[in-house]
mmCIF file of C-alpha atoms in Angstrom:
data_model
loop_
_atom_site.group_PDB
_atom_site.id
_atom_site.type_symbol
_atom_site.label_atom_id
_atom_site.label_comp_id
_atom_site.label_asym_id
_atom_site.label_seq_id
_atom_site.Cartn_x
_atom_site.Cartn_y
_atom_site.Cartn_z
ATOM 1 C CA MET W 1 0.000 0.000 0.000
ATOM 2 C CA TRP W 2 0.993 3.618 -0.222
ATOM 3 C CA ILE W 3 0.667 6.593 2.111
ATOM 4 C CA TYR W 4 0.584 10.117 0.724
ATOM 5 C CA GLN W 5 2.948 12.757 2.055
ATOM 6 C CA LYS W 6 2.005 16.386 1.511
ATOM 7 C CA LYS W 7 5.261 17.468 -0.104
ATOM 8 C CA LEU W 8 7.288 17.007 -3.288
ATOM 9 C CA GLN W 9 10.646 15.288 -3.684
ATOM 10 C CA CYS W 10 12.194 18.547 -4.893
ATOM 11 C CA PRO W 11 10.984 22.177 -4.758
ATOM 12 C CA VAL W 12 8.882 23.457 -7.687
ATOM 13 C CA ASN W 13 8.156 27.168 -7.582
ATOM 14 C CA ILE W 14 7.263 28.472 -11.056
ATOM 15 C CA THR W 15 5.850 31.986 -11.200
ATOM 16 C CA LYS W 16 5.861 32.747 -14.938
ATOM 17 C CA CYS W 17 3.020 31.555 -17.164
ATOM 18 C CA ASP W 18 4.216 29.580 -20.224
ATOM 19 C CA PRO W 19 1.573 27.353 -21.874
ATOM 20 C CA THR W 20 4.010 26.184 -24.599
ATOM 21 C CA ALA W 21 6.404 24.832 -21.972
ATOM 22 C CA ALA W 22 3.414 23.288 -20.151
ATOM 23 C CA ARG W 23 2.323 21.425 -23.273
ATOM 24 C CA LEU W 24 5.849 20.110 -23.892
ATOM 25 C CA ILE W 25 6.434 19.085 -20.261
ATOM 26 C CA MET W 26 3.083 17.238 -20.124
ATOM 27 C CA THR W 27 4.745 14.541 -22.239
ATOM 28 C CA GLN W 28 6.800 13.551 -19.193
ATOM 29 C CA TYR W 29 3.508 12.964 -17.368
ATOM 30 C CA GLY W 30 1.628 10.812 -19.862
ATOM 31 C CA GLY W 31 3.761 10.636 -23.020
ATOM 32 C CA PRO W 32 5.660 7.580 -24.330
ATOM 33 C CA ASP W 33 8.581 8.098 -21.904
ATOM 34 C CA GLY W 34 6.470 9.705 -19.184
ATOM 35 C CA GLU W 35 6.407 9.059 -15.447
ATOM 36 C CA ILE W 36 2.977 7.370 -15.480
ATOM 37 C CA GLY W 37 4.270 4.712 -17.858
ATOM 38 C CA ALA W 38 7.423 4.286 -15.764
ATOM 39 C CA SER W 39 5.557 3.923 -12.490
ATOM 40 C CA LEU W 40 2.949 1.490 -13.842
ATOM 41 C CA ARG W 41 5.589 -0.523 -15.648
ATOM 42 C CA TYR W 42 7.787 -1.077 -12.570
ATOM 43 C CA LEU W 43 4.933 -1.651 -10.159
ATOM 44 C CA SER W 44 3.455 -4.240 -12.561
ATOM 45 C CA GLN W 45 6.705 -5.955 -13.548
ATOM 46 C CA ARG W 46 7.770 -6.745 -9.976
ATOM 47 C CA PHE W 47 5.223 -9.570 -9.746
ATOM 48 C CA GLY W 48 7.232 -11.478 -12.354
ATOM 49 C CA MET W 49 10.687 -10.795 -10.846
ATOM 50 C CA VAL W 50 12.915 -13.495 -9.402
ATOM 51 C CA THR W 51 15.501 -12.043 -7.021
ATOM 52 C CA PRO W 52 14.871 -9.978 -3.868
ATOM 53 C CA GLN W 53 17.117 -7.156 -5.136
ATOM 54 C CA ALA W 54 15.115 -6.742 -8.343
ATOM 55 C CA ILE W 55 11.726 -6.986 -6.603
ATOM 56 C CA SER W 56 12.579 -4.349 -4.003
ATOM 57 C CA LEU W 57 14.184 -2.096 -6.607
ATOM 58 C CA LEU W 58 11.079 -2.171 -8.831
ATOM 59 C CA SER W 59 8.847 -1.435 -5.833
ATOM 60 C CA ASP W 60 11.001 1.468 -4.674
ATOM 61 C CA ILE W 61 11.661 3.043 -8.082
ATOM 62 C CA GLY W 62 7.984 2.563 -9.051
ATOM 63 C CA THR W 63 7.076 4.445 -5.882
ATOM 64 C CA GLU W 64 9.567 7.229 -6.587
ATOM 65 C CA GLU W 65 8.066 7.610 -10.074
ATOM 66 C CA LEU W 66 4.679 8.314 -8.472
ATOM 67 C CA ASP W 67 6.271 11.371 -6.905
ATOM 68 C CA HIS W 68 7.813 12.321 -10.243
ATOM 69 C CA MET W 69 4.298 12.284 -11.730
ATOM 70 C CA GLU W 70 3.287 14.793 -9.072
ATOM 71 C CA ILE W 71 6.358 16.977 -9.751
ATOM 72 C CA VAL W 72 5.607 17.068 -13.505
ATOM 73 C CA ALA W 73 1.901 17.749 -12.893
ATOM 74 C CA THR W 74 2.831 20.550 -10.472
ATOM 75 C CA MET W 75 5.059 22.117 -13.137
ATOM 76 C CA VAL W 76 2.276 22.000 -15.744
ATOM 77 C CA HIS W 77 -0.238 23.401 -13.254
ATOM 78 C CA GLN W 78 2.012 26.282 -12.218
ATOM 79 C CA LEU W 79 2.928 27.081 -15.852
ATOM 80 C CA THR W 80 -0.749 27.532 -16.750
ATOM 81 C CA ARG W 81 -2.382 28.864 -13.578
ATOM 82 C CA ASP W 82 -2.162 32.557 -14.508
ATOM 83 C CA CYS W 83 -2.879 32.186 -18.240
ATOM 84 C CA THR W 84 -4.912 34.795 -20.081
ATOM 85 C CA LYS W 85 -6.864 34.282 -23.309
ATOM 86 C CA GLU W 86 -4.001 35.983 -25.170
ATOM 87 C CA ASP W 87 -1.424 33.645 -23.593
ATOM 88 C CA ILE W 88 -3.447 30.630 -24.721
ATOM 89 C CA LYS W 89 -3.800 31.879 -28.284
ATOM 90 C CA ALA W 90 -0.217 33.093 -28.670
ATOM 91 C CA ASN W 91 1.190 29.760 -27.473
ATOM 92 C CA ASN W 92 -1.000 27.402 -29.554
ATOM 93 C CA PHE W 93 -2.498 26.058 -26.342
ATOM 94 C CA ASP W 94 -6.074 26.572 -27.602
ATOM 95 C CA ALA W 95 -6.697 23.021 -28.891
ATOM 96 C CA GLY W 96 -5.585 21.576 -25.559
ATOM 97 C CA TYR W 97 -7.585 24.197 -23.686
ATOM 98 C CA ILE W 98 -10.798 23.280 -25.550
ATOM 99 C CA GLU W 99 -10.373 19.603 -24.686
ATOM 100 C CA HIS W 100 -9.024 19.751 -21.127
ATOM 101 C CA GLY W 101 -8.951 23.357 -19.961
ATOM 102 C CA PHE W 102 -6.032 23.627 -17.538
ATOM 103 C CA GLY W 103 -6.624 20.116 -16.283
ATOM 104 C CA ILE W 104 -3.775 17.639 -15.976
ATOM 105 C CA TYR W 105 -4.374 15.104 -18.733
ATOM 106 C CA PRO W 106 -1.835 12.383 -19.536
ATOM 107 C CA GLN W 107 -0.805 12.986 -23.120
ATOM 108 C CA SER W 108 2.326 13.384 -25.231
ATOM 109 C CA ALA W 109 3.727 16.693 -26.482
ATOM 110 C CA ALA W 110 2.174 15.844 -29.854
ATOM 111 C CA GLY W 111 -1.257 15.436 -28.223
ATOM 112 C CA ASP W 112 -1.566 11.634 -28.172
ATOM 113 C CA ALA W 113 -3.321 10.313 -25.069
ATOM 114 C CA ALA W 114 -1.382 8.024 -22.708
ATOM 115 C CA ASN W 115 -1.389 4.482 -23.982
ATOM 116 C CA ALA W 116 -0.446 1.284 -22.150
ATOM 117 C CA LEU W 117 1.039 0.065 -25.452
ATOM 118 C CA SER W 118 3.976 2.369 -24.768
ATOM 119 C CA PHE W 119 5.190 0.281 -21.828
ATOM 120 C CA GLN W 120 5.944 -3.387 -21.415
ATOM 121 C CA SER W 121 5.441 -5.968 -18.716
ATOM 122 C CA LYS W 122 6.455 -9.263 -20.252
ATOM 123 C CA GLY W 123 6.590 -11.592 -17.242
ATOM 124 C CA ASP W 124 10.223 -12.297 -18.103
ATOM 125 C CA PRO W 125 12.806 -10.760 -15.735
ATOM 126 C CA ILE W 126 15.546 -10.342 -18.345
ATOM 127 C CA SER W 127 13.423 -8.673 -21.020
ATOM 128 C CA ASP W 128 11.652 -6.493 -18.431
ATOM 129 C CA LEU W 129 14.919 -5.189 -16.988
ATOM 130 C CA TYR W 130 16.354 -4.446 -20.441
ATOM 131 C CA GLU W 131 13.104 -2.633 -21.213
ATOM 132 C CA ASN W 132 13.629 -0.512 -18.101
ATOM 133 C CA LEU W 133 17.252 0.291 -18.908
ATOM 134 C CA ALA W 134 16.129 1.602 -22.304
ATOM 135 C CA ALA W 135 13.177 3.464 -20.771
ATOM 136 C CA GLU W 136 15.392 5.306 -18.265
ATOM 137 C CA GLN W 137 17.720 6.381 -21.075
ATOM 138 C CA LYS W 138 14.807 7.566 -23.232
ATOM 139 C CA ALA W 139 13.371 9.556 -20.333
ATOM 140 C CA ARG W 140 16.800 11.107 -19.658
ATOM 141 C CA VAL W 141 17.025 12.239 -23.281
ATOM 142 C CA ALA W 142 13.443 13.569 -23.181
ATOM 143 C CA TYR W 143 14.389 15.744 -20.184
ATOM 144 C CA GLU W 144 17.482 16.963 -22.037
ATOM 145 C CA TYR W 145 15.363 17.940 -25.058
ATOM 146 C CA LEU W 146 12.999 19.807 -22.740
ATOM 147 C CA ILE W 147 15.899 21.620 -21.059
ATOM 148 C CA ASN W 148 17.168 22.619 -24.548
ATOM 149 C CA MET W 149 13.796 24.186 -25.371
ATOM 150 C CA ILE W 150 13.156 26.054 -22.097
ATOM 151 C CA ASP W 151 14.775 29.227 -20.733
ATOM 152 C CA ASP W 152 13.118 29.823 -17.349
ATOM 153 C CA PRO W 153 15.581 28.678 -14.615
ATOM 154 C CA ASN W 154 12.658 27.899 -12.255
ATOM 155 C CA VAL W 155 11.434 25.355 -14.839
ATOM 156 C CA ILE W 156 14.873 24.009 -15.723
ATOM 157 C CA LYS W 157 15.821 23.212 -12.105
ATOM 158 C CA PRO W 158 13.210 20.488 -11.459
ATOM 159 C CA LEU W 159 13.784 19.145 -15.006
ATOM 160 C CA GLN W 160 17.481 18.737 -14.158
ATOM 161 C CA PHE W 161 16.584 16.990 -10.928
ATOM 162 C CA LEU W 162 14.310 14.539 -12.782
ATOM 163 C CA ARG W 163 16.968 13.947 -15.444
ATOM 164 C CA GLU W 164 19.523 13.026 -12.770
ATOM 165 C CA ARG W 165 17.137 10.509 -11.236
ATOM 166 C CA GLU W 166 16.872 8.720 -14.609
ATOM 167 C CA ILE W 167 20.648 8.210 -14.544
ATOM 168 C CA VAL W 168 20.573 6.751 -11.012
ATOM 169 C CA HIS W 169 17.668 4.445 -11.902
ATOM 170 C CA PHE W 170 19.535 3.233 -15.004
ATOM 171 C CA GLN W 171 22.560 2.375 -12.855
ATOM 172 C CA ARG W 172 20.465 0.482 -10.280
ATOM 173 C CA PHE W 173 18.548 -1.463 -12.961
ATOM 174 C CA GLY W 174 21.890 -2.504 -14.455
ATOM 175 C CA GLU W 175 22.951 -3.889 -11.060
ATOM 176 C CA ALA W 176 19.602 -5.677 -10.639
ATOM 177 C CA LEU W 177 20.051 -7.235 -14.085
ATOM 178 C CA ASN W 178 23.410 -8.673 -12.960
ATOM 179 C CA PHE W 179 21.760 -10.271 -9.920
ATOM 180 C CA VAL W 180 19.028 -11.767 -12.112
ATOM 181 C CA LYS W 181 21.549 -13.122 -14.640
ATOM 182 C CA GLU W 182 23.642 -14.646 -11.831
ATOM 183 C CA HIS W 183 20.510 -16.265 -10.413
ATOM 184 C CA MET W 184 19.536 -17.720 -13.786
ATOM 185 C CA ASP W 185 23.032 -19.014 -14.532
ATOM 186 C CA LYS W 186 23.090 -20.990 -11.268
ATOM 187 C CA ARG W 187 22.552 -24.714 -11.401
ATOM 188 C CA HIS W 188 19.081 -25.249 -10.022
ATOM 189 C CA MET W 189 18.384 -28.553 -8.248
ATOM 190 C CA PHE W 190 14.825 -29.817 -8.114
ATOM 191 C CA TYR W 191 13.843 -32.444 -5.578
ATOM 192 C CA MET W 192 10.779 -34.555 -6.182
ATOM 193 C CA ASN W 193 8.852 -36.831 -3.928
ATOM 194 C CA PRO W 194 8.902 -40.206 -5.750
ATOM 195 C CA GLN W 195 5.453 -41.047 -4.348
ATOM 196 C CA MET T 1 14.602 32.477 2.211
ATOM 197 C CA LYS T 2 11.684 32.185 4.562
ATOM 198 C CA GLU T 3 12.205 29.949 7.572
ATOM 199 C CA GLN T 4 9.313 27.684 6.550
ATOM 200 C CA GLN T 5 10.783 27.071 3.116
ATOM 201 C CA GLN T 6 14.235 26.461 4.587
ATOM 202 C CA LEU T 7 12.835 23.840 6.916
ATOM 203 C CA LEU T 8 10.793 22.177 4.147
ATOM 204 C CA GLU T 9 13.871 22.037 1.930
ATOM 205 C CA ALA T 10 15.883 20.501 4.761
ATOM 206 C CA ILE T 11 13.222 17.763 5.005
ATOM 207 C CA MET T 12 13.322 17.291 1.226
ATOM 208 C CA GLN T 13 17.111 16.909 1.390
ATOM 209 C CA ALA T 14 17.035 14.330 4.187
ATOM 210 C CA ASP T 15 14.243 12.386 2.453
ATOM 211 C CA MET T 16 16.047 12.562 -0.876
ATOM 212 C CA ALA T 17 19.132 11.042 0.758
ATOM 213 C CA CYS T 18 16.935 8.268 2.202
ATOM 214 C CA ILE T 19 15.308 7.522 -1.152
ATOM 215 C CA ASP T 20 18.630 7.383 -2.951
ATOM 216 C CA LEU T 21 20.286 5.257 -0.247
ATOM 217 C CA ASN T 22 17.262 2.963 -0.258
ATOM 218 C CA LEU T 23 17.761 2.243 -3.980
ATOM 219 C CA TYR T 24 21.506 1.737 -3.439
ATOM 220 C CA LEU T 25 20.855 -0.651 -0.550
ATOM 221 C CA ASP T 26 18.401 -2.658 -2.688
ATOM 222 C CA THR T 27 21.367 -3.803 -4.753
ATOM 223 C CA HIS T 28 24.083 -3.459 -2.044
ATOM 224 C CA PRO T 29 22.268 -4.854 1.010
ATOM 225 C CA ASP T 30 25.467 -5.458 3.040
ATOM 226 C CA CYS T 31 27.042 -2.011 2.698
ATOM 227 C CA LYS T 32 27.563 -0.972 6.335
ATOM 228 C CA GLU T 33 28.434 2.629 5.491
ATOM 229 C CA SER T 34 25.176 3.117 3.549
ATOM 230 C CA LEU T 35 23.128 1.455 6.275
ATOM 231 C CA LYS T 36 24.591 3.880 8.811
ATOM 232 C CA LEU T 37 23.906 6.890 6.580
ATOM 233 C CA TYR T 38 20.399 5.640 5.859
ATOM 234 C CA SER T 39 19.396 5.465 9.501
ATOM 235 C CA GLN T 40 21.045 8.830 10.224
ATOM 236 C CA TYR T 41 19.104 10.603 7.425
ATOM 237 C CA ALA T 42 15.888 8.802 8.400
ATOM 238 C CA LYS T 43 16.342 10.087 11.961
ATOM 239 C CA ASP T 44 17.037 13.628 10.697
ATOM 240 C CA SER T 45 13.925 13.520 8.491
ATOM 241 C CA LYS T 46 11.716 12.383 11.365
ATOM 242 C CA GLN T 47 13.011 15.138 13.633
ATOM 243 C CA LEU T 48 12.715 17.894 10.991
ATOM 244 C CA THR T 49 9.224 16.707 9.989
ATOM 245 C CA GLN T 50 8.080 16.876 13.617
ATOM 246 C CA GLU T 51 9.420 20.413 13.903
ATOM 247 C CA TYR T 52 7.786 21.479 10.609
ATOM 248 C CA GLU T 53 4.414 19.968 11.468
ATOM 249 C CA SER T 54 4.351 21.636 14.899
ATOM 250 C CA LYS T 55 5.013 25.045 13.310
ATOM 251 C CA TYR T 56 3.522 25.128 9.806
ATOM 252 C CA GLY T 57 1.234 22.239 8.894
ATOM 253 C CA LEU T 58 0.827 18.540 8.308
ATOM 254 C CA ILE T 59 3.004 16.457 6.013
ATOM 255 C CA ASN T 60 1.498 13.166 7.200
ATOM 256 C CA ALA T 61 -2.249 13.014 7.930
ATOM 257 C CA VAL T 62 -1.682 10.658 10.878
ATOM 258 C CA ASP T 63 0.359 13.312 12.704
ATOM 259 C CA ILE T 64 -2.747 15.480 13.215
ATOM 260 C CA ASN T 65 -2.980 17.098 16.633
ATOM 261 C CA ASN T 66 -6.265 19.008 16.493
ATOM 262 C CA GLU T 67 -9.456 17.819 18.161
ATOM 263 C CA THR T 68 -11.815 20.295 16.514
ATOM 264 C CA HIS T 69 -10.792 20.641 12.860
ATOM 265 C CA PHE T 70 -9.299 18.338 10.201
ATOM 266 C CA ASP T 71 -6.280 20.442 9.169
ATOM 267 C CA TRP T 72 -5.165 17.913 6.541
ATOM 268 C CA ALA T 73 -7.936 18.864 4.109
ATOM 269 C CA SER T 74 -7.755 22.643 4.562
ATOM 270 C CA GLN T 75 -3.989 23.229 4.462
ATOM 271 C CA PRO T 76 -2.403 23.906 1.026
ATOM 272 C CA TRP T 77 -1.261 21.124 -1.326
ATOM 273 C CA PRO T 78 2.229 20.931 -2.860
ATOM 274 C CA TRP T 79 1.208 22.455 -6.207
ATOM 275 C CA GLN T 80 -0.612 25.379 -4.599
ATOM 276 C CA ILE T 81 0.814 28.705 -3.469
ATOM 277 C CA GLY T 82 2.152 28.240 0.042
ATOM 278 C CA GLY T 83 2.055 24.445 -0.259
ATOM 279 C CA ASN T 84 5.566 23.961 -1.520
ATOM 280 C CA SER T 85 7.320 26.907 0.047
#
């Protein structure tokens, strides 16, 4: 189970309205490399994991990703909370506004709704962990692209924080993969009752 | 920086250290140095959270200490003004 804490993992204090940045950042909420996909993927995959290290790592990183969802949603909320009609029009935010207002809706920067097809849970520890290694790298790059496109230091700071977490998660998944490979390479003895 | 924000950021730092050490310990369960750091930061976080909650507001609903009003629902949320600073 989970218990909510009324705080974020890192400070997010954005004061300047920027609907374009909001639309781009929303992709890290519900886009193909977004935090929702990451969290659901890890929390689902752990049921098919084989070693204690990998199971606990998927539980703990999956939990951390829930907080990252809240950080990204907070950024989008703060980037749009003082928007005027002119801001919406000038930033091509109108299509999104008509469909969701300033609500937090899980979609990609291109406007595609979140889709479970963008994450995998294969029931196979090796393929799942390789999937996660790739996912962490893709999310890191997505944060780098966002940082390239954004100038406001109050927006860049939490993006940098999230980017760094992707690197740590990649490292830990690599270690978990080694444990799983070691486990699978071991000679397994099966004892049967002849009755 | 306001004192409230300073205290909240100190909690965030201690908790961040715990989260990161937790992941490290998942794959290095016998690292004595990390275990020691983990319990130290966890202790710091508990202490700082107690101080923050007694002065500014709840972080955990179960820490409520008010017999007449449910502060948890009325105090600001992390995305709101005053909820994260």
